Structures are given as C-alpha cells and as structure tokens.
Amino acid sequence: MKPVLILGGSGQAGSDTSALLRKWHPDLPITIAGRNLARAQEVADELGNATAVTVDLQRTDLGLPTADQAGGASATAEADYSAVVALLRDERYNGLRYAQDHGLPYFGISSGPAEIAPEVIAVAQRPTASPVLLASHFFAGSVVLAALHSASEFSRVDSIHITAVLDEQDIGGPAALADLERWATITSSGLVRRDGVFTWLADTATEVRRLDGSTLPGQIAPGVDIPSLAFATGALNVQLDFAVNQGDHAAAEIQIDLQGLNQTGDPLHTTHSLTHQAGQRPLTAVGIALGVERLLGLRDTPSYGSPTAQRSTPVPPGIHTPESLIDPGYAVERLLESGADFAEAAVRS
C-alpha cells in the first residue's frame, strides 16, 4: 500500500493518530508532513515504516518531492500517496485540491459549520474526484458515534442533549487553539435544533452539570455535530454544550442525554457518560484514526442505519461525515480500547 500523507502529522493530533494507526495496522506506511522536518522525522522514526517530508500549503502540489527525489524512476512524476489527511488549517485548501487532482481520499477536521462552504463547493464542482470526509465534530466524530450507539435501543429519538467538559490544559495543541479562536471570530452564536428548526442562538450562556453533580458555566456550541445527529436520528431537538474546567489533570467527560420511545413504543430516557482520564487527545485520535481507516478500506463496517456492508468496499466520491461511514458500535469498541469509559447512568425512565 502507498503511504497515507498526514499534513500536520507532527502535532498532537497527528502524532497521536499516527501511533494509533500503527498499533491497529502495523504494515501501514505513513508519511509525516510538517513545517519542521526535524520534528516530523522524529515522529516518523518513533513510528517505524514511516517517512517525513515538509509541505508548502501555498502550492497546489504542496511542494512535495517528485518520485525521483523520493527514490522513483521518473523526475517528473510526483510521489504517490493513498490518502491526504489534513490535521491543520489549510486556508487555501491546497491539500484538498491535491487529493482531488490525484483521486485520493481526503480527511479534514478544521472547518466549523460556518465555514464549510469552500469544501462543499469544491466537491460539488468535482463530484467524482475523491471521497471527502469532513470531521470537524467534537473529538473528530467520537461523540457523535457514541451518541448514535446509545440511540440504538430507541425506536424514536425525540431529544439529544450532550454536555462536554474539558480541562483548560487540554484544549489541544497550537492548531486546535487556532481553530477555536477562528471559530469564535466567525460566530459567537450557538447552533441548535429546536422543534425541527436549525437555529443560531445569540445568547449561548448555559450551565453544564458534571458527573459529580457540580456545575460549571458553559456555552452552547456551534458544532457540525448538531446536523449530523439530527439527520442521523430524526431528533427534533439537538443541543451540545461545553465547559472548561480549571482542574489539575486533563480528564474529559461527556454526558449524552436521550429521550424518545423504546422498541415497544414506551417512553425512554437514558443518559450515558463518555470519559477519559487522559483528556480529549486519545478521544480525538480515535475519531481521526477511525475515519482514516475507513477511507483507506482497512476495515469496512456498516454505517448508521445500514446493517450490512462488504469488507473493504471503497468509499465512493463525494462528501461524507463520520456517522455516514463508521459503525457506532465498532467506534465505541475502539474508544474503550483507548482507555475511555462508556457507561449508562443508573436512572432510566
């Protein structure tokens, strides 16, 4: 197999994801791409079966070495990759363009709901060029997939309310912090679905209750998780709140509250918690690795609402989201393997 090209592969998300992919698929070749070649080479050496390159995001060819420079026979052909994974902000979308030019799957996590237009239009204009997985969800889709796993016992989901608490020391690396600052500049509103209507709220202040019963001041998030969950389940009310805790360790905790009907048509109300004592980094790495794994056809699992699928079925060209490609049950298995805890609250109605 040709190597998967990870843009920003030497950052927190990139190095954690690469380590997971190496654990899951020891023979998968990986190319770590970053601005600092020494750091990228350090990550590649730690992985094994990996190479390091520098990239220039201002160039449509990304400034990547030719096949001759990479050890090939032709001085004009570009080095080959199996997919392009963008774990940093690519303001010119040259990573996406490179993937489309070469018919490669593309994975991105940096575009919030108010700024996905360039990617959507790029795919609309070249619909058969590449499969494009947009995963700028909380923890790269891990929360959505965990919520859908919780929803599997419902015959009808009416309401989804998710709360997330992160530690102030565990918001992410420089790229993640830049994303959060940019999203805050683009919009200070929160996105929810209420009575079936997607609504931007100017007043985003809310209170987030923690697992221990204490509360933190929080805000309503403008995440792409909202439409993903709404359309996947049909829930007319969907909201995601988050708060930042000033703690002494990087634990992350998410609560998933669902209301609707059970399989016999009776009211059902459940709450599940997804926690990790190491914080958001492993949860995000699992979300990214699951998407890359699926795009590369390394494991094919049924998507939500589709109970069967053939192993290694190629992902078709077009726009995809985590829940459209990845089985929630399988995702929860991988989250548990990473050290996460996924539990249901004792109170049910």
Coordinates of C-alpha atoms in Angstrom, one line a residue:
M1 CA 0.0 0.0 0.0
K2 CA 1.1 3.6 -0.7
P3 CA 1.7 5.7 2.4
V4 CA -1.0 7.9 3.9
L5 CA 0.1 11.6 3.9
I6 CA -0.7 13.3 7.2
L7 CA -0.5 17.1 7.0
G8 CA 0.3 18.3 10.5
G9 CA 1.4 14.8 11.4
S10 CA 4.0 16.0 13.9
G11 CA 1.4 17.9 16.1
Q12 CA -0.6 16.5 18.9
A13 CA -3.5 15.1 16.9
G14 CA -1.1 13.9 14.1
S15 CA 1.3 12.1 16.3
D16 CA -1.4 10.5 18.5
T17 CA -3.4 9.4 15.4
S18 CA -0.3 8.0 13.7
A19 CA 0.5 6.0 16.8
L20 CA -3.0 4.5 16.8
L21 CA -2.9 3.7 13.1
R22 CA 0.5 2.0 13.7
K23 CA -1.0 0.0 16.5
W24 CA -4.1 -1.0 14.5
H25 CA -2.3 -1.6 11.2
P26 CA 1.4 -2.3 11.7
D27 CA 2.1 -2.6 8.0
L28 CA 0.5 0.7 7.0
P29 CA 3.1 3.1 5.6
I30 CA 2.8 6.7 6.9
T31 CA 4.3 10.0 5.7
I32 CA 4.5 12.6 8.4
A33 CA 4.3 16.1 6.8
G34 CA 5.1 19.2 8.7
R35 CA 6.8 22.6 8.6
N36 CA 9.6 21.4 10.8
L37 CA 11.3 18.5 9.1
A38 CA 13.4 17.5 12.2
R39 CA 10.2 17.2 14.3
A40 CA 8.4 15.3 11.5
Q41 CA 11.4 12.9 11.2
E42 CA 11.4 12.4 15.0
V43 CA 7.8 11.3 14.8
A44 CA 8.4 9.1 11.8
D45 CA 11.4 7.4 13.5
E46 CA 9.3 6.6 16.5
L47 CA 6.6 5.1 14.4
G48 CA 8.7 3.0 12.1
N49 CA 7.7 2.2 8.5
A50 CA 7.2 6.0 8.1
T51 CA 8.9 8.9 6.3
A52 CA 9.0 12.6 6.9
V53 CA 8.5 15.5 4.4
T54 CA 8.0 19.2 4.6
V55 CA 5.0 20.8 2.8
D56 CA 4.2 24.2 1.4
L57 CA 0.5 24.8 1.7
Q58 CA 0.7 27.8 -0.6
R59 CA 1.5 25.5 -3.5
T60 CA -1.1 23.3 -5.3
D61 CA 1.4 20.5 -5.4
L62 CA 2.2 21.0 -1.7
G63 CA 5.8 21.3 -2.6
L64 CA 6.1 17.5 -2.2
P65 CA 9.2 15.7 -3.6
T66 CA 9.0 14.2 -7.0
A67 CA 9.2 10.4 -7.5
D68 CA 12.8 10.8 -8.5
Q69 CA 13.6 12.6 -5.2
A70 CA 11.6 10.0 -3.3
G71 CA 13.6 7.2 -4.9
G72 CA 11.4 6.6 -8.0
A73 CA 12.4 6.4 -11.6
S74 CA 10.7 9.5 -13.0
A75 CA 11.9 13.0 -12.3
T76 CA 8.5 14.5 -13.4
A77 CA 6.0 12.2 -11.6
E78 CA 5.0 13.1 -8.1
A79 CA 5.4 10.8 -5.1
D80 CA 2.3 8.6 -4.6
Y81 CA 0.1 8.5 -1.6
S82 CA -3.0 6.6 -0.6
A83 CA -4.9 9.4 1.1
V84 CA -4.4 13.0 2.3
V85 CA -5.2 13.7 6.0
A86 CA -5.3 17.4 6.9
L87 CA -4.9 17.9 10.7
L88 CA -4.2 21.6 10.4
R89 CA -5.8 24.7 8.9
D90 CA -5.2 24.8 5.2
E91 CA -6.5 28.2 4.3
R92 CA -6.0 27.7 0.5
Y93 CA -7.4 24.2 0.6
N94 CA -4.5 23.0 -1.5
G95 CA -4.5 19.7 0.4
L96 CA -8.0 19.1 -0.8
R97 CA -7.1 20.2 -4.3
Y98 CA -4.1 17.9 -4.3
A99 CA -6.3 15.0 -3.2
Q100 CA -8.8 15.7 -5.9
D101 CA -6.1 16.1 -8.6
H102 CA -4.8 12.7 -7.8
G103 CA -8.1 10.9 -7.0
L104 CA -7.2 10.4 -3.3
P105 CA -9.4 10.2 -0.3
Y106 CA -9.3 13.4 1.8
F107 CA -9.9 13.8 5.6
G108 CA -10.2 17.2 7.3
I109 CA -11.1 18.4 10.8
S110 CA -10.6 22.1 10.8
S111 CA -13.8 23.6 9.2
G112 CA -16.7 24.6 11.5
P113 CA -20.3 24.8 10.4
A114 CA -20.0 28.4 9.4
E115 CA -17.0 27.8 7.1
I116 CA -17.5 24.5 5.2
A117 CA -18.6 26.3 2.0
P118 CA -15.2 26.0 0.2
E119 CA -15.0 22.3 0.8
V120 CA -18.7 21.7 -0.1
I121 CA -18.3 23.7 -3.3
A122 CA -15.0 22.1 -4.2
V123 CA -16.7 18.7 -4.0
A124 CA -19.8 19.8 -5.8
Q125 CA -17.7 21.1 -8.7
R126 CA -15.7 17.8 -8.9
P127 CA -18.2 15.3 -7.5
T128 CA -16.4 12.2 -8.9
A129 CA -12.8 13.2 -8.0
S130 CA -12.4 12.0 -4.4
P131 CA -14.2 10.9 -1.3
V132 CA -14.0 13.7 1.2
L133 CA -14.6 13.1 4.9
L134 CA -15.4 16.2 6.9
A135 CA -14.9 15.5 10.6
S136 CA -14.7 18.8 12.4
H137 CA -17.0 17.4 15.0
F138 CA -16.3 17.2 18.7
F139 CA -13.3 14.8 19.1
A140 CA -13.4 14.2 15.3
G141 CA -16.7 12.4 15.5
S142 CA -16.2 10.3 18.6
V143 CA -19.0 12.0 20.4
V144 CA -21.5 11.6 17.5
L145 CA -20.7 7.9 17.2
A146 CA -21.0 7.3 20.9
A147 CA -24.4 9.1 20.9
L148 CA -25.6 7.0 18.0
H149 CA -24.6 3.9 19.7
S150 CA -26.7 5.0 22.7
A151 CA -29.6 5.7 20.4
S152 CA -29.6 2.1 19.0
E153 CA -32.1 1.0 21.7
F154 CA -34.6 3.7 20.7
S155 CA -37.4 3.2 18.1
R156 CA -37.7 7.0 18.0
V157 CA -35.3 9.7 19.3
D158 CA -37.0 13.0 20.2
S159 CA -34.3 14.8 22.0
I160 CA -30.5 14.7 22.2
H161 CA -28.6 16.9 24.7
I162 CA -24.9 16.5 25.0
T163 CA -22.6 18.2 27.6
A164 CA -18.8 18.1 27.4
V165 CA -16.3 19.3 30.0
L166 CA -12.7 19.8 29.0
D167 CA -9.7 20.8 31.2
E168 CA -8.1 24.2 30.5
Q169 CA -4.8 22.5 30.0
D170 CA -6.3 20.0 27.5
I171 CA -7.9 22.1 24.8
G172 CA -5.4 20.9 22.2
G173 CA -2.2 21.9 20.5
P174 CA -1.5 25.2 18.6
A175 CA -3.5 24.1 15.6
A176 CA -6.6 23.2 17.7
L177 CA -6.3 26.5 19.6
A178 CA -6.1 28.4 16.3
D179 CA -9.2 26.7 15.2
L180 CA -11.1 27.6 18.3
E181 CA -10.0 31.2 18.1
R182 CA -11.1 31.4 14.4
W183 CA -14.5 29.8 15.1
A184 CA -15.1 32.3 17.9
T185 CA -14.2 35.2 15.5
I186 CA -16.5 33.9 12.8
T187 CA -19.5 33.5 15.0
S188 CA -20.3 33.9 18.7
S189 CA -23.7 32.2 18.2
G190 CA -24.6 28.6 19.1
L191 CA -26.3 26.2 16.8
V192 CA -29.2 24.0 18.0
R193 CA -32.2 22.2 16.6
R194 CA -35.4 23.1 18.3
D195 CA -38.8 21.6 17.2
G196 CA -37.1 20.6 14.0
V197 CA -35.7 24.0 13.2
F198 CA -32.0 24.6 13.0
T199 CA -31.5 27.9 14.9
W200 CA -28.5 30.1 15.6
L201 CA -28.7 31.5 19.2
A202 CA -27.1 34.8 20.1
D203 CA -27.3 34.0 23.8
T204 CA -25.1 30.9 24.3
A205 CA -24.6 31.1 28.0
T206 CA -25.6 27.9 29.8
E207 CA -24.8 25.8 32.8
V208 CA -23.1 22.4 32.4
R209 CA -23.7 19.8 35.1
R210 CA -20.8 17.5 35.7
L211 CA -20.9 13.8 36.6
D212 CA -20.3 14.6 40.3
G213 CA -23.3 16.9 40.4
S214 CA -21.4 20.2 40.4
T215 CA -21.9 22.8 37.7
L216 CA -19.7 24.9 35.5
P217 CA -20.6 28.0 33.4
G218 CA -20.6 26.9 29.8
Q219 CA -21.8 27.8 26.4
I220 CA -23.9 26.3 23.6
A221 CA -21.6 25.0 20.8
P222 CA -22.0 25.8 17.1
G223 CA -20.9 22.3 16.1
V224 CA -21.5 20.2 13.0
D225 CA -22.4 17.5 15.5
I226 CA -25.9 19.1 15.6
P227 CA -26.9 18.4 11.9
S228 CA -25.1 15.1 12.0
L229 CA -27.1 13.9 15.0
A230 CA -30.4 15.5 13.8
F231 CA -30.4 13.9 10.4
A232 CA -29.0 10.5 11.6
T233 CA -31.7 10.0 14.2
G234 CA -34.5 12.3 13.2
A235 CA -34.4 14.0 16.6
L236 CA -36.3 17.4 16.5
N237 CA -34.3 18.8 19.4
V238 CA -30.5 18.6 19.5
Q239 CA -28.0 20.7 21.5
L240 CA -24.4 20.4 22.6
D241 CA -23.0 22.4 25.5
F242 CA -19.4 22.6 26.7
A243 CA -17.5 24.0 29.6
V244 CA -13.8 24.3 30.5
N245 CA -12.7 23.2 33.9
Q246 CA -9.8 24.6 35.8
G247 CA -8.5 21.2 37.1
D248 CA -5.2 19.6 38.0
H249 CA -5.4 16.9 35.3
A250 CA -6.6 16.6 31.7
A251 CA -9.7 14.4 32.2
A252 CA -12.5 14.8 29.7
E253 CA -16.2 14.0 30.4
I254 CA -19.2 13.9 28.1
Q255 CA -22.8 13.2 29.0
I256 CA -25.2 12.0 26.4
D257 CA -28.9 12.5 27.3
L258 CA -31.5 10.9 25.0
Q259 CA -35.3 11.0 25.2
G260 CA -37.8 9.2 22.9
L261 CA -39.5 5.8 22.6
N262 CA -38.2 2.3 23.2
Q263 CA -38.7 -0.6 20.8
T264 CA -42.2 -1.3 22.2
G265 CA -43.3 2.4 21.9
D266 CA -43.0 3.3 25.6
P267 CA -41.2 6.5 26.7
L268 CA -37.5 6.0 27.2
H269 CA -34.9 8.4 28.8
T270 CA -31.3 7.4 29.1
T271 CA -28.0 9.1 30.0
H272 CA -24.6 7.8 29.0
S273 CA -21.2 9.1 30.0
L274 CA -18.1 9.0 27.9
T275 CA -14.9 9.8 29.9
H276 CA -11.2 9.5 29.6
Q277 CA -8.7 10.3 32.3
A278 CA -6.1 11.3 29.7
G279 CA -8.4 14.0 28.3
Q280 CA -9.6 14.8 24.8
R281 CA -6.4 13.8 23.0
P282 CA -7.0 10.0 22.9
L283 CA -10.7 10.5 22.1
T284 CA -9.8 12.8 19.2
A285 CA -7.1 10.5 17.9
V286 CA -9.6 7.6 17.9
G287 CA -12.1 9.6 15.9
I288 CA -9.4 10.6 13.3
A289 CA -8.0 7.1 13.1
L290 CA -11.4 5.6 12.5
G291 CA -12.0 7.9 9.6
V292 CA -8.6 7.3 8.0
E293 CA -9.0 3.6 8.5
R294 CA -12.4 3.6 6.7
L295 CA -11.2 5.9 3.9
L296 CA -8.3 3.5 3.2
G297 CA -10.6 0.5 3.2
L298 CA -8.6 -1.1 6.0
R299 CA -11.8 -2.1 7.7
D300 CA -15.3 -1.7 6.4
T301 CA -18.1 -1.6 8.9
P302 CA -21.8 -0.8 8.4
S303 CA -22.7 2.9 8.6
Y304 CA -25.6 4.1 10.8
G305 CA -28.9 2.8 9.5
S306 CA -27.2 0.3 7.2
P307 CA -26.8 -3.1 9.0
T308 CA -24.7 -4.8 6.3
A309 CA -21.6 -3.9 4.3
Q310 CA -19.0 -5.7 2.3
R311 CA -15.5 -5.7 3.8
S312 CA -13.1 -3.2 2.1
T313 CA -15.8 -1.6 0.0
P314 CA -14.3 1.6 -1.4
V315 CA -15.7 4.8 -0.1
P316 CA -17.4 6.5 -3.1
P317 CA -16.5 10.0 -4.2
G318 CA -18.5 12.9 -2.6
I319 CA -18.9 14.4 0.9
H320 CA -19.0 12.1 3.9
T321 CA -19.3 12.6 7.7
P322 CA -18.1 10.1 10.4
E323 CA -21.6 8.7 11.0
S324 CA -22.1 8.0 7.3
L325 CA -19.1 5.7 7.2
I326 CA -18.3 4.3 10.6
D327 CA -20.3 1.8 12.7
P328 CA -21.1 3.3 16.1
G329 CA -20.7 0.0 17.9
Y330 CA -17.2 -0.5 16.4
A331 CA -16.3 3.1 17.3
V332 CA -17.2 2.5 21.0
E333 CA -15.1 -0.7 21.0
R334 CA -12.1 1.4 19.8
L335 CA -12.8 4.1 22.3
L336 CA -12.8 1.5 25.1
E337 CA -9.5 0.1 23.8
S338 CA -8.0 3.6 24.1
G339 CA -8.8 3.7 27.8
A340 CA -12.1 5.5 27.7
D341 CA -15.0 4.6 29.9
F342 CA -18.5 4.5 28.4
A343 CA -21.3 3.9 31.0
E344 CA -25.0 4.3 31.4
A345 CA -26.5 6.2 34.3
A346 CA -28.5 4.1 36.8
V347 CA -31.7 6.2 36.4
R348 CA -33.8 5.3 33.5
S349 CA -37.4 6.2 32.6

